[in-house]
mmCIF file of C-alpha atoms and ligand atoms in Angstrom:
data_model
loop_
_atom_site.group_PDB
_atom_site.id
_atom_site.type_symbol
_atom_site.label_atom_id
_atom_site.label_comp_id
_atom_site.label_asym_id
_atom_site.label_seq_id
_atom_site.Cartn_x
_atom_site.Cartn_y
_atom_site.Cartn_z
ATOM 1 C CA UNK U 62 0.000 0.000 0.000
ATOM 2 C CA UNK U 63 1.171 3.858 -0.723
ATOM 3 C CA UNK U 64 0.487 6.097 2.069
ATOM 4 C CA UNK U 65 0.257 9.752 1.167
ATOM 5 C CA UNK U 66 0.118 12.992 3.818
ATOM 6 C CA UNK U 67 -3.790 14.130 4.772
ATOM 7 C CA UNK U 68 -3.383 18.185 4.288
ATOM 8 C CA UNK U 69 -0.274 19.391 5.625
ATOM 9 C CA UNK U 70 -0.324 17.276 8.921
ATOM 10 C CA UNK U 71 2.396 15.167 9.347
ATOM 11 C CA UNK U 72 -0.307 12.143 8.959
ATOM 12 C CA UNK U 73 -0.385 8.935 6.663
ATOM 13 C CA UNK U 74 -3.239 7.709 5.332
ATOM 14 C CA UNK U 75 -3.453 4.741 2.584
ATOM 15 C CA UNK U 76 -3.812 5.949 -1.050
ATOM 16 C CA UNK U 77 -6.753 3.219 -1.327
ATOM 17 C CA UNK U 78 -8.864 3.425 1.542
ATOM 18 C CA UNK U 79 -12.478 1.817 2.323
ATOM 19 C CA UNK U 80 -15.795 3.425 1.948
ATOM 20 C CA UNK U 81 -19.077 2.009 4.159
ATOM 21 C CA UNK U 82 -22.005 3.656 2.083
ATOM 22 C CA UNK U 83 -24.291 0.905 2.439
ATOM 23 C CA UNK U 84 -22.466 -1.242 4.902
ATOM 24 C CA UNK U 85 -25.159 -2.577 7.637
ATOM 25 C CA UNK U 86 -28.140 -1.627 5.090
ATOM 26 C CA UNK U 87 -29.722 -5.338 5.224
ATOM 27 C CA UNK U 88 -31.225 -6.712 8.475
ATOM 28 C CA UNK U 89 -29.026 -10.168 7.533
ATOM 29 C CA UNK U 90 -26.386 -10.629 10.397
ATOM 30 C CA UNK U 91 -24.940 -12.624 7.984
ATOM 31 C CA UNK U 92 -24.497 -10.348 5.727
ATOM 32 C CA UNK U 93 -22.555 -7.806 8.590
ATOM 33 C CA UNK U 94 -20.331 -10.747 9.226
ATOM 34 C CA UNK U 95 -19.203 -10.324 5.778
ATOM 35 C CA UNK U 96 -19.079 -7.188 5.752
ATOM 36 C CA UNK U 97 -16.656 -6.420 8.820
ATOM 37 C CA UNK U 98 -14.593 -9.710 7.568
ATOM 38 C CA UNK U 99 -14.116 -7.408 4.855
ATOM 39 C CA UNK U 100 -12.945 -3.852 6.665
ATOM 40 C CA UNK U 101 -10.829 -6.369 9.057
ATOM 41 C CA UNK U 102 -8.965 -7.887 5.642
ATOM 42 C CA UNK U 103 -8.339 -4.411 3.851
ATOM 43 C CA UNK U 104 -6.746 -2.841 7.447
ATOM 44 C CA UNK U 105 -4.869 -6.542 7.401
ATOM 45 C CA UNK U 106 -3.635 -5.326 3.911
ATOM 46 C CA UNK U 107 -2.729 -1.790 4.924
ATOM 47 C CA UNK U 108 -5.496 0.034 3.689
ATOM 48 C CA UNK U 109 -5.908 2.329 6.888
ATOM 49 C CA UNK U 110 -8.875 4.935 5.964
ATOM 50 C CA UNK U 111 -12.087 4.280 6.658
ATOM 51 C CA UNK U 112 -14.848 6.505 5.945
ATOM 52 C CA UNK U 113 -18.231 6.104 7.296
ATOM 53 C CA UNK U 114 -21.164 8.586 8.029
ATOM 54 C CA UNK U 115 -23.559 8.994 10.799
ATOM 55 C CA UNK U 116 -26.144 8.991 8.069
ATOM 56 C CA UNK U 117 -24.808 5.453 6.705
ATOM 57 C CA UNK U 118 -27.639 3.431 7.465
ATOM 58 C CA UNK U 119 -28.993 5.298 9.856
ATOM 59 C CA UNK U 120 -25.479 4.583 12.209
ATOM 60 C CA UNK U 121 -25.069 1.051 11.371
ATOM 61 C CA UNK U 122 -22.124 1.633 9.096
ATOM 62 C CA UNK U 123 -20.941 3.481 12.021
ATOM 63 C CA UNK U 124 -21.307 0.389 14.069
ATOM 64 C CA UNK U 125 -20.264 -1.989 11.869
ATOM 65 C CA UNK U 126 -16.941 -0.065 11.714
ATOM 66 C CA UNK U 127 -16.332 0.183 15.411
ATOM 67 C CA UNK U 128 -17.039 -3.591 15.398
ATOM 68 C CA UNK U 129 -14.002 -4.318 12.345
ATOM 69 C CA UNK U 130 -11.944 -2.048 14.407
ATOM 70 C CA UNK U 131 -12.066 -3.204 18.155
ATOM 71 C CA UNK U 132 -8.718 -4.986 18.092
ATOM 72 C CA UNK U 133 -6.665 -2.424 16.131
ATOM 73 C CA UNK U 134 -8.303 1.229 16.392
ATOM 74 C CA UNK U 135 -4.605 2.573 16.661
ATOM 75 C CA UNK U 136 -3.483 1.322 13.204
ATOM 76 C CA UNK U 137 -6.597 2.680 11.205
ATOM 77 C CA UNK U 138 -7.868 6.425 10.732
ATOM 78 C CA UNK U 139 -11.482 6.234 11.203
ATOM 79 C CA UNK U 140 -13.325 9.496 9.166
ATOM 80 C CA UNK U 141 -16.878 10.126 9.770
ATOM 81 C CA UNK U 142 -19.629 12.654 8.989
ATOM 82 C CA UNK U 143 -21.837 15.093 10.336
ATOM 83 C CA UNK U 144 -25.096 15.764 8.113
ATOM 84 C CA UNK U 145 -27.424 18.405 7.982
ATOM 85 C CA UNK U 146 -29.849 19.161 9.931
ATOM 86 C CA UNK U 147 -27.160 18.647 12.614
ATOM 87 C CA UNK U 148 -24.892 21.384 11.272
ATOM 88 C CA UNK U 149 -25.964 24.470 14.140
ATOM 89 C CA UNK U 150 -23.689 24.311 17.377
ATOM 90 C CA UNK U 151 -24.790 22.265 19.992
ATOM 91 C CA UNK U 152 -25.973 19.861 17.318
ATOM 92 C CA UNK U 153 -23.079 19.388 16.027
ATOM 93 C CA UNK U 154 -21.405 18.529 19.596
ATOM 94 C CA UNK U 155 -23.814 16.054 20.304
ATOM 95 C CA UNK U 156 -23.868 14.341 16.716
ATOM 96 C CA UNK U 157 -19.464 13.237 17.286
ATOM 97 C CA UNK U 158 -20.865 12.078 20.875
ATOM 98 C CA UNK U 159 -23.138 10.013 18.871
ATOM 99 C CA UNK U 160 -20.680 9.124 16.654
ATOM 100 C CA UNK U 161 -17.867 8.228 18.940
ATOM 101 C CA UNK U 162 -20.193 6.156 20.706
ATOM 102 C CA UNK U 163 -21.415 3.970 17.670
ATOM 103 C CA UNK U 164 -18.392 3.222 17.037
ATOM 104 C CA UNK U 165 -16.849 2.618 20.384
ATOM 105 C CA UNK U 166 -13.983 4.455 19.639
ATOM 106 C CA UNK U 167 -12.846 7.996 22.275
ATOM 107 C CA UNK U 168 -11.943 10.032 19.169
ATOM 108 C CA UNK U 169 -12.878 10.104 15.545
ATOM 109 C CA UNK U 170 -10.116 10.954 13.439
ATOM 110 C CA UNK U 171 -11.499 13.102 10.660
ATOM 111 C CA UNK U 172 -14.683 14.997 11.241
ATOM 112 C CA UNK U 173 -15.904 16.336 8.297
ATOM 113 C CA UNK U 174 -19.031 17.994 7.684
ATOM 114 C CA UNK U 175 -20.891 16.083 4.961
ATOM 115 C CA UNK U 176 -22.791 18.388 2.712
ATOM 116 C CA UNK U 177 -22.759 22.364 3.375
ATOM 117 C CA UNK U 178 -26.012 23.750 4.664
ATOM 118 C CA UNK U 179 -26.386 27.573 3.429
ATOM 119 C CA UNK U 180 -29.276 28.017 6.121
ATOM 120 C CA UNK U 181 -26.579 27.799 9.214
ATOM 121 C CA UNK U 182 -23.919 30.011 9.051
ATOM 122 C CA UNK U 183 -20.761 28.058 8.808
ATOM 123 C CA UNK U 184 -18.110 29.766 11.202
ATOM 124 C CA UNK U 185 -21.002 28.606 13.727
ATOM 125 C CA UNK U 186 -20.632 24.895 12.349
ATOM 126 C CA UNK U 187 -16.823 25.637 12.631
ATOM 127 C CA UNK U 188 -16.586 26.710 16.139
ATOM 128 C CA UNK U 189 -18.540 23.345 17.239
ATOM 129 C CA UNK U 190 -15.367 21.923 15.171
ATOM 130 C CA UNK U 191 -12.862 23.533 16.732
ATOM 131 C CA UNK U 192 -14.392 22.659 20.107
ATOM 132 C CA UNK U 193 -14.066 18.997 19.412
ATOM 133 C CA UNK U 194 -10.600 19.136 18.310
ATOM 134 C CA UNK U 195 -10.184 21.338 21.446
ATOM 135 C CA UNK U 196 -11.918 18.633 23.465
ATOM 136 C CA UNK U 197 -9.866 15.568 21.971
ATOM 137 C CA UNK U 198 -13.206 13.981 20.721
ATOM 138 C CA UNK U 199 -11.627 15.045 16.701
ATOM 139 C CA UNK U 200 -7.954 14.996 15.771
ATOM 140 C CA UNK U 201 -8.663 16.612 12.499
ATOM 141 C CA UNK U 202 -11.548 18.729 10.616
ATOM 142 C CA UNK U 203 -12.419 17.867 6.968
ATOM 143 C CA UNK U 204 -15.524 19.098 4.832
ATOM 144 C CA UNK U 205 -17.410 16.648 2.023
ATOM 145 C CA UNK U 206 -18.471 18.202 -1.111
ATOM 146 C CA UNK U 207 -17.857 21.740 -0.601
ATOM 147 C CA UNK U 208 -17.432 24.291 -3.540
ATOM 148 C CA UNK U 209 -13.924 26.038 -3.718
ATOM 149 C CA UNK U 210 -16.066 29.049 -2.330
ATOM 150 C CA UNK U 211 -17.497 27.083 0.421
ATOM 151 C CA UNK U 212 -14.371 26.179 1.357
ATOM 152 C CA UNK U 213 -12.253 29.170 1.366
ATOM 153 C CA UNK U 214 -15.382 30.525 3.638
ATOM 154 C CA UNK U 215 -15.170 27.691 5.820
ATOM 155 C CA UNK U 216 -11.452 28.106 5.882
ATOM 156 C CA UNK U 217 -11.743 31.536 7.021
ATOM 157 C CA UNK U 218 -13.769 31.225 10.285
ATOM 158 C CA UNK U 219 -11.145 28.897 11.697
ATOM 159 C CA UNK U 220 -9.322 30.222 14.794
ATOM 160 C CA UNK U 221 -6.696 27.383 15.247
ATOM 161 C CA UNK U 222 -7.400 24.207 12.734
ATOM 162 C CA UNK U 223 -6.959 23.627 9.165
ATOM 163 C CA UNK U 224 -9.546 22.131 6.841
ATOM 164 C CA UNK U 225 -7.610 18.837 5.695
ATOM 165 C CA UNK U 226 -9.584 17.459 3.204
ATOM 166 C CA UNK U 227 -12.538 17.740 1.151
ATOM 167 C CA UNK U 228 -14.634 14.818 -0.214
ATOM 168 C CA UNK U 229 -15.750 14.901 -3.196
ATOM 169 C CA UNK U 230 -17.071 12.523 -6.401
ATOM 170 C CA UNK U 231 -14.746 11.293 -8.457
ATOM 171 C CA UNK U 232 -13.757 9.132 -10.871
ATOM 172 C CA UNK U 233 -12.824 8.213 -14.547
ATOM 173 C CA UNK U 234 -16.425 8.663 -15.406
ATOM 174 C CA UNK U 235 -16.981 11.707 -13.687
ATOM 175 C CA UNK U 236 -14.464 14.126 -13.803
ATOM 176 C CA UNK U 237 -16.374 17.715 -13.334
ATOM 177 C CA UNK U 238 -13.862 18.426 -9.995
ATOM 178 C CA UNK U 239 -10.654 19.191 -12.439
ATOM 179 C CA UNK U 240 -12.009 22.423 -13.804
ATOM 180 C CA UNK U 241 -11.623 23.807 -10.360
ATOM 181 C CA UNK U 242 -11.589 22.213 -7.162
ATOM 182 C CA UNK U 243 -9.127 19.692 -7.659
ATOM 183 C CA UNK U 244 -6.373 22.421 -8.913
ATOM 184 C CA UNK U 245 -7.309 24.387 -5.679
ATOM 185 C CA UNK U 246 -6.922 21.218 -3.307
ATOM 186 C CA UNK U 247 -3.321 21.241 -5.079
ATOM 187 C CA UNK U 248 -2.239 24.486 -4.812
ATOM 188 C CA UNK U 249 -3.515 24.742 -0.940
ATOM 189 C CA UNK U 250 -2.058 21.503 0.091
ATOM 190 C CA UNK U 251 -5.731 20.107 0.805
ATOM 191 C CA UNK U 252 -6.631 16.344 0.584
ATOM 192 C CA UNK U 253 -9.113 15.519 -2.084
ATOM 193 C CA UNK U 254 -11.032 12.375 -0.809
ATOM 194 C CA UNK U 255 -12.753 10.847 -3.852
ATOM 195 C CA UNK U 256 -15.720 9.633 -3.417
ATOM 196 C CA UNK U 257 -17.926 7.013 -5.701
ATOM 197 C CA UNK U 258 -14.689 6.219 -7.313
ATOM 198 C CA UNK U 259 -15.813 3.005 -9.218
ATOM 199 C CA UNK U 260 -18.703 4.759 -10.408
ATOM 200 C CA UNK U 261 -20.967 2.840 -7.709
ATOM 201 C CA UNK U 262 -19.804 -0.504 -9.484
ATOM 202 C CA UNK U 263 -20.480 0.717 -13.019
ATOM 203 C CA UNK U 264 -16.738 -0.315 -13.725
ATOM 204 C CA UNK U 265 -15.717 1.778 -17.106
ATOM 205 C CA UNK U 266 -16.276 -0.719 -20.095
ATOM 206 C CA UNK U 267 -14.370 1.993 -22.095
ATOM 207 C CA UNK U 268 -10.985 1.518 -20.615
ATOM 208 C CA UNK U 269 -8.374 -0.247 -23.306
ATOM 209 C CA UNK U 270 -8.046 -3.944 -23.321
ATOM 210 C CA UNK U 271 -4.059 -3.131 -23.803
ATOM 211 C CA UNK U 272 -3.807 -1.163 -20.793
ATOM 212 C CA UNK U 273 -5.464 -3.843 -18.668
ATOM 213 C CA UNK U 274 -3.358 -6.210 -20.209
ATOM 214 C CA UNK U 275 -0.192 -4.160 -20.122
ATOM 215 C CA UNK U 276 -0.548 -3.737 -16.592
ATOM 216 C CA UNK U 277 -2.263 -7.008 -15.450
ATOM 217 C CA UNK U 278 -5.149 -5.098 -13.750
ATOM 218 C CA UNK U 279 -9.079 -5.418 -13.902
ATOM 219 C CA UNK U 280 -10.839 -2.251 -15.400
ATOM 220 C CA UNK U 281 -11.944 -1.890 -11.281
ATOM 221 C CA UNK U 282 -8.274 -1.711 -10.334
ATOM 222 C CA UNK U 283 -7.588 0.917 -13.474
ATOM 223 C CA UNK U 284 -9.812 2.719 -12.122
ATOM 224 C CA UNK U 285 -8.605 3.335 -8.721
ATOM 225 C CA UNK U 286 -5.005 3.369 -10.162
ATOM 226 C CA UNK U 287 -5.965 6.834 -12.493
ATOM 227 C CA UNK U 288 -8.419 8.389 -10.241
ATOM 228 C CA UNK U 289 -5.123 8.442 -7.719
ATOM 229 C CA UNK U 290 -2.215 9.238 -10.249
ATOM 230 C CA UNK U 291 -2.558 12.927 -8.743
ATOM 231 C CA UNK U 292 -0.056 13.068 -5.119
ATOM 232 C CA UNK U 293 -3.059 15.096 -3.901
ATOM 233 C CA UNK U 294 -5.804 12.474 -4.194
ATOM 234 C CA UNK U 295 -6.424 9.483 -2.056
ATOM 235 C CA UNK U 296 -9.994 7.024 -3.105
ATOM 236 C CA UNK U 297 -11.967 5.056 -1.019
ATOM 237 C CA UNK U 298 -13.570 2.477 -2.980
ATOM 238 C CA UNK U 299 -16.693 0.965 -1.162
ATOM 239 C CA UNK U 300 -15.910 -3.216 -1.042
ATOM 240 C CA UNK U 301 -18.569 -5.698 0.593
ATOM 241 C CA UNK U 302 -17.169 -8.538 -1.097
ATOM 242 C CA UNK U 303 -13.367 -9.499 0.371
ATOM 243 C CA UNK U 304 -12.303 -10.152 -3.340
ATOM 244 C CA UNK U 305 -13.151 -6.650 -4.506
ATOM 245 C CA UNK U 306 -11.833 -5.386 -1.468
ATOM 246 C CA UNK U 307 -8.178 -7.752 -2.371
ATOM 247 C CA UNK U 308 -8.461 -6.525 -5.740
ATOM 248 C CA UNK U 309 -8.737 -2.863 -4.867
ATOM 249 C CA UNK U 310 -6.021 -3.166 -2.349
ATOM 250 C CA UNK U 311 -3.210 -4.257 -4.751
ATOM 251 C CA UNK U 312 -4.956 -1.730 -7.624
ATOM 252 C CA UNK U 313 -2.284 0.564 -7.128
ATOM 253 C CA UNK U 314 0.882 -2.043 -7.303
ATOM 254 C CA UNK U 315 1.985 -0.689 -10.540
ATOM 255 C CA UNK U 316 1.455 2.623 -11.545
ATOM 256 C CA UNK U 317 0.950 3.703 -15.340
ATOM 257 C CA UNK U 318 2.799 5.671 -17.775
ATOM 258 C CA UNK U 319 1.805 9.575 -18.144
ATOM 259 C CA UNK U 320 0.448 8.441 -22.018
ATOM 260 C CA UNK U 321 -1.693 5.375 -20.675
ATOM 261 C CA UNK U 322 -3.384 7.658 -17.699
ATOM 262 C CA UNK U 323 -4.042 10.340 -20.772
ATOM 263 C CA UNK U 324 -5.267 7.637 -23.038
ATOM 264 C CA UNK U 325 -7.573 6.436 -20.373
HETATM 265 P P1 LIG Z 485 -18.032 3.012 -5.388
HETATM 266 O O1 LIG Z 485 -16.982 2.811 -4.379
HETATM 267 O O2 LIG Z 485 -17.719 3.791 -6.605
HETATM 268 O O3 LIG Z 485 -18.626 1.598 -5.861
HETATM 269 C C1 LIG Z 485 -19.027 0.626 -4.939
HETATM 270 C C2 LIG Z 485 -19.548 -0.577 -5.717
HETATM 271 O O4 LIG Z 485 -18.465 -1.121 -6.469
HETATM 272 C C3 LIG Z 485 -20.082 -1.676 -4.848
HETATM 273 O O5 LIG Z 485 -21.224 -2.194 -5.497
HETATM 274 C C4 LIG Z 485 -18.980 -2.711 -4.822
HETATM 275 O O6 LIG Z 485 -19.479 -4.024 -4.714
HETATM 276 C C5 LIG Z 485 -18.366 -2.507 -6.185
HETATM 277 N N1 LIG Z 485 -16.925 -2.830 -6.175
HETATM 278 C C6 LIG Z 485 -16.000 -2.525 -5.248
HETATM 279 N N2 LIG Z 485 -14.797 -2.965 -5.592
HETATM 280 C C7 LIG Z 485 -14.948 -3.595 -6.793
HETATM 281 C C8 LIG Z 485 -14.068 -4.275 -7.653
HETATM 282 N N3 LIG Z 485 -12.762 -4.398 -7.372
HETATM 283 N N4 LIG Z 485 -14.568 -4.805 -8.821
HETATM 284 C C9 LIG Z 485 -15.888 -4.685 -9.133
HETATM 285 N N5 LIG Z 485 -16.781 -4.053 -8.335
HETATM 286 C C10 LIG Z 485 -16.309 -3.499 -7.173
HETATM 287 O O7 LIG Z 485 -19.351 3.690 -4.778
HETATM 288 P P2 LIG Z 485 -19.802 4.352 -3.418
HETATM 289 O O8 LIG Z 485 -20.074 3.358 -2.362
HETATM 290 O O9 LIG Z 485 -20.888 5.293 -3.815
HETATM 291 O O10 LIG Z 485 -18.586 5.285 -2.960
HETATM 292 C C11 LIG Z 485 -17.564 4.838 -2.132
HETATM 293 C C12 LIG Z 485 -17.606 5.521 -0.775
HETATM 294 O O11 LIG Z 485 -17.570 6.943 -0.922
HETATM 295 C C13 LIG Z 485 -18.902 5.306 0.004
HETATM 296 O O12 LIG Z 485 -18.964 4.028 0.564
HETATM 297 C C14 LIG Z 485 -18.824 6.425 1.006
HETATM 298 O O13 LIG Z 485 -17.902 6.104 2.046
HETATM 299 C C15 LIG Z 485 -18.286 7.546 0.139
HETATM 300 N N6 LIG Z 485 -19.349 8.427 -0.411
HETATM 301 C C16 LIG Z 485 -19.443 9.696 0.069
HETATM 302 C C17 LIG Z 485 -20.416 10.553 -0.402
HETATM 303 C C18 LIG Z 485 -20.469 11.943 0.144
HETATM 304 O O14 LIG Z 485 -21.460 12.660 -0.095
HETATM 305 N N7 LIG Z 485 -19.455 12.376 0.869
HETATM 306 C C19 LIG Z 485 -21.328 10.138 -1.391
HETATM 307 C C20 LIG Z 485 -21.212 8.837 -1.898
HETATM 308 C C21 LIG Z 485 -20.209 7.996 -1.406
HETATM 309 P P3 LIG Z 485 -19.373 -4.890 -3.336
HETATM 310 O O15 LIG Z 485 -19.829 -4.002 -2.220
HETATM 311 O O16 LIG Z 485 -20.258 -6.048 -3.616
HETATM 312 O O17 LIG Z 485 -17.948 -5.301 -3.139
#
């Protein structure tokens, strides 16, 4: 696995890490089983982000996590969400407890907000930020699809933190984030976190048999491979099954020439 620096904290986090959309969406226990078996095999294969929401299945995917990660919470960074309506102060305080509790964890990682809310103004959603990093309950503050605007704003109203990261869709089949916030992530030394990266499982047909073949990849793994040939860009791939979630951990073995990523 590649590890690349989250903002400009001195922090590692794995290129490929593992999304939980979804995760804990059946009532099947059996189906859980699988689906932790499958967190517990990517950490085992250094994929160390996590990213779950307290929206994922109304907090299962939170609990599902906490449940993959009870024997090694210090070797994976756990990233979680706060959703509107909880975006006013004391809202946001209590949604981390929530959070932290789910997942049995004292601290969440990355706390990012998950969609901006124009209708609460943000350096109030910032200050409840600020007082959870304060409070030890968040080690770092991210934000999830946030315009380059909304960012810079959101940027501004912070007293002592940084905003790390923002998470946003992307992927071969969806590129709308280079016209502008991907260059700005760049130039400002912010994480971009993309999101859907496999196109929900629509895996690219369009990608060239030679590169595949070139390569030895699937068209899945080609796809995680480009959507992180930028140094600024880490992907987390959502993987119930423990093959995809093999497959996606070794996507990024090899990487490709500068004329194969263009071709693609
Ligand atoms: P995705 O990762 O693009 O695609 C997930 C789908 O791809 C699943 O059906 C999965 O199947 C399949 N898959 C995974 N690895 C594969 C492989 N190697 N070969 C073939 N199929 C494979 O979609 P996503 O879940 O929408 O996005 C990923 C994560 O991004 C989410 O889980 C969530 O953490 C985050 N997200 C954030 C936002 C936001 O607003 N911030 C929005 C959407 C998503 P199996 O499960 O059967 O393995």
């Amino acid at each position: 696995m590649e590890y690349r620096q989250l903002g400009r904290t001195g922090e590692k986090v794995s290129v490929i890490g593992m999304g939980c959309w979804g995760l804990g969406l059946s009532e099947d226990r059996g189906e859980w089983a699988r689906e932790i078996s499958s967190l517990q095999r990517g950490v085992e294969l250094g994929m160390n982000l996590i990213d779950t929401a307290e929206r994922y299945s109304s907090g299962r995917s939170e609990a599902l996590v906490g449940e993959a990660v009870k024997e090694c919470r210090d070797d994976v960074f756990i990233a979680t969400k706060v959703a509107p309506p909880n975006l006013h102060h004391d809202a946001v305080i209590r949604a981390c407890r929530d959070s932290v509790r789910r997942l049995g964890v004292s601290y969440v990682d990355l706390y990012q907000i998950h969609w901006p809310d124009p209708g609460v103004p943000i350096n109030e959603t910032m200050s409840a930020m600020e007082k959870l990093v304060n409070d030890g309950l968040v080690r770092y503050i991210g934000v999830s699809n946030f315009s380059v605007s909304e960012t810079d704003d959101a940027r501004a109203t912070l007293a002592k933190n940084e905003i790390v990261s923002n998470q946003v869709e992307y992927a071969l089949t969806n590129r709308s984030v280079e016209t502008d916030i991907l260059p700005y992530c760049v130039r400002e030394k912010i994480t971009l976190v993309a999101y859907s990266p496999l196109a929900h499982g629509r895996i690219a047909r369009a990608i060239p048999g030679d590169i595949v073949r070139k390569y030895d990849v699937t068209p899945a793994q080609a796809m995680l491979n480009w959507v992180t040939r930028n140094e600024q860009v880490v992907a987390i791939p959502k993987a119930g099954d423990i093959k995809h979630q093999e497959e996606n951990a070794s996507s990024i073995a090899v990487r490709f020439s500068a004329a194969d990523y263009q071709r693609m």
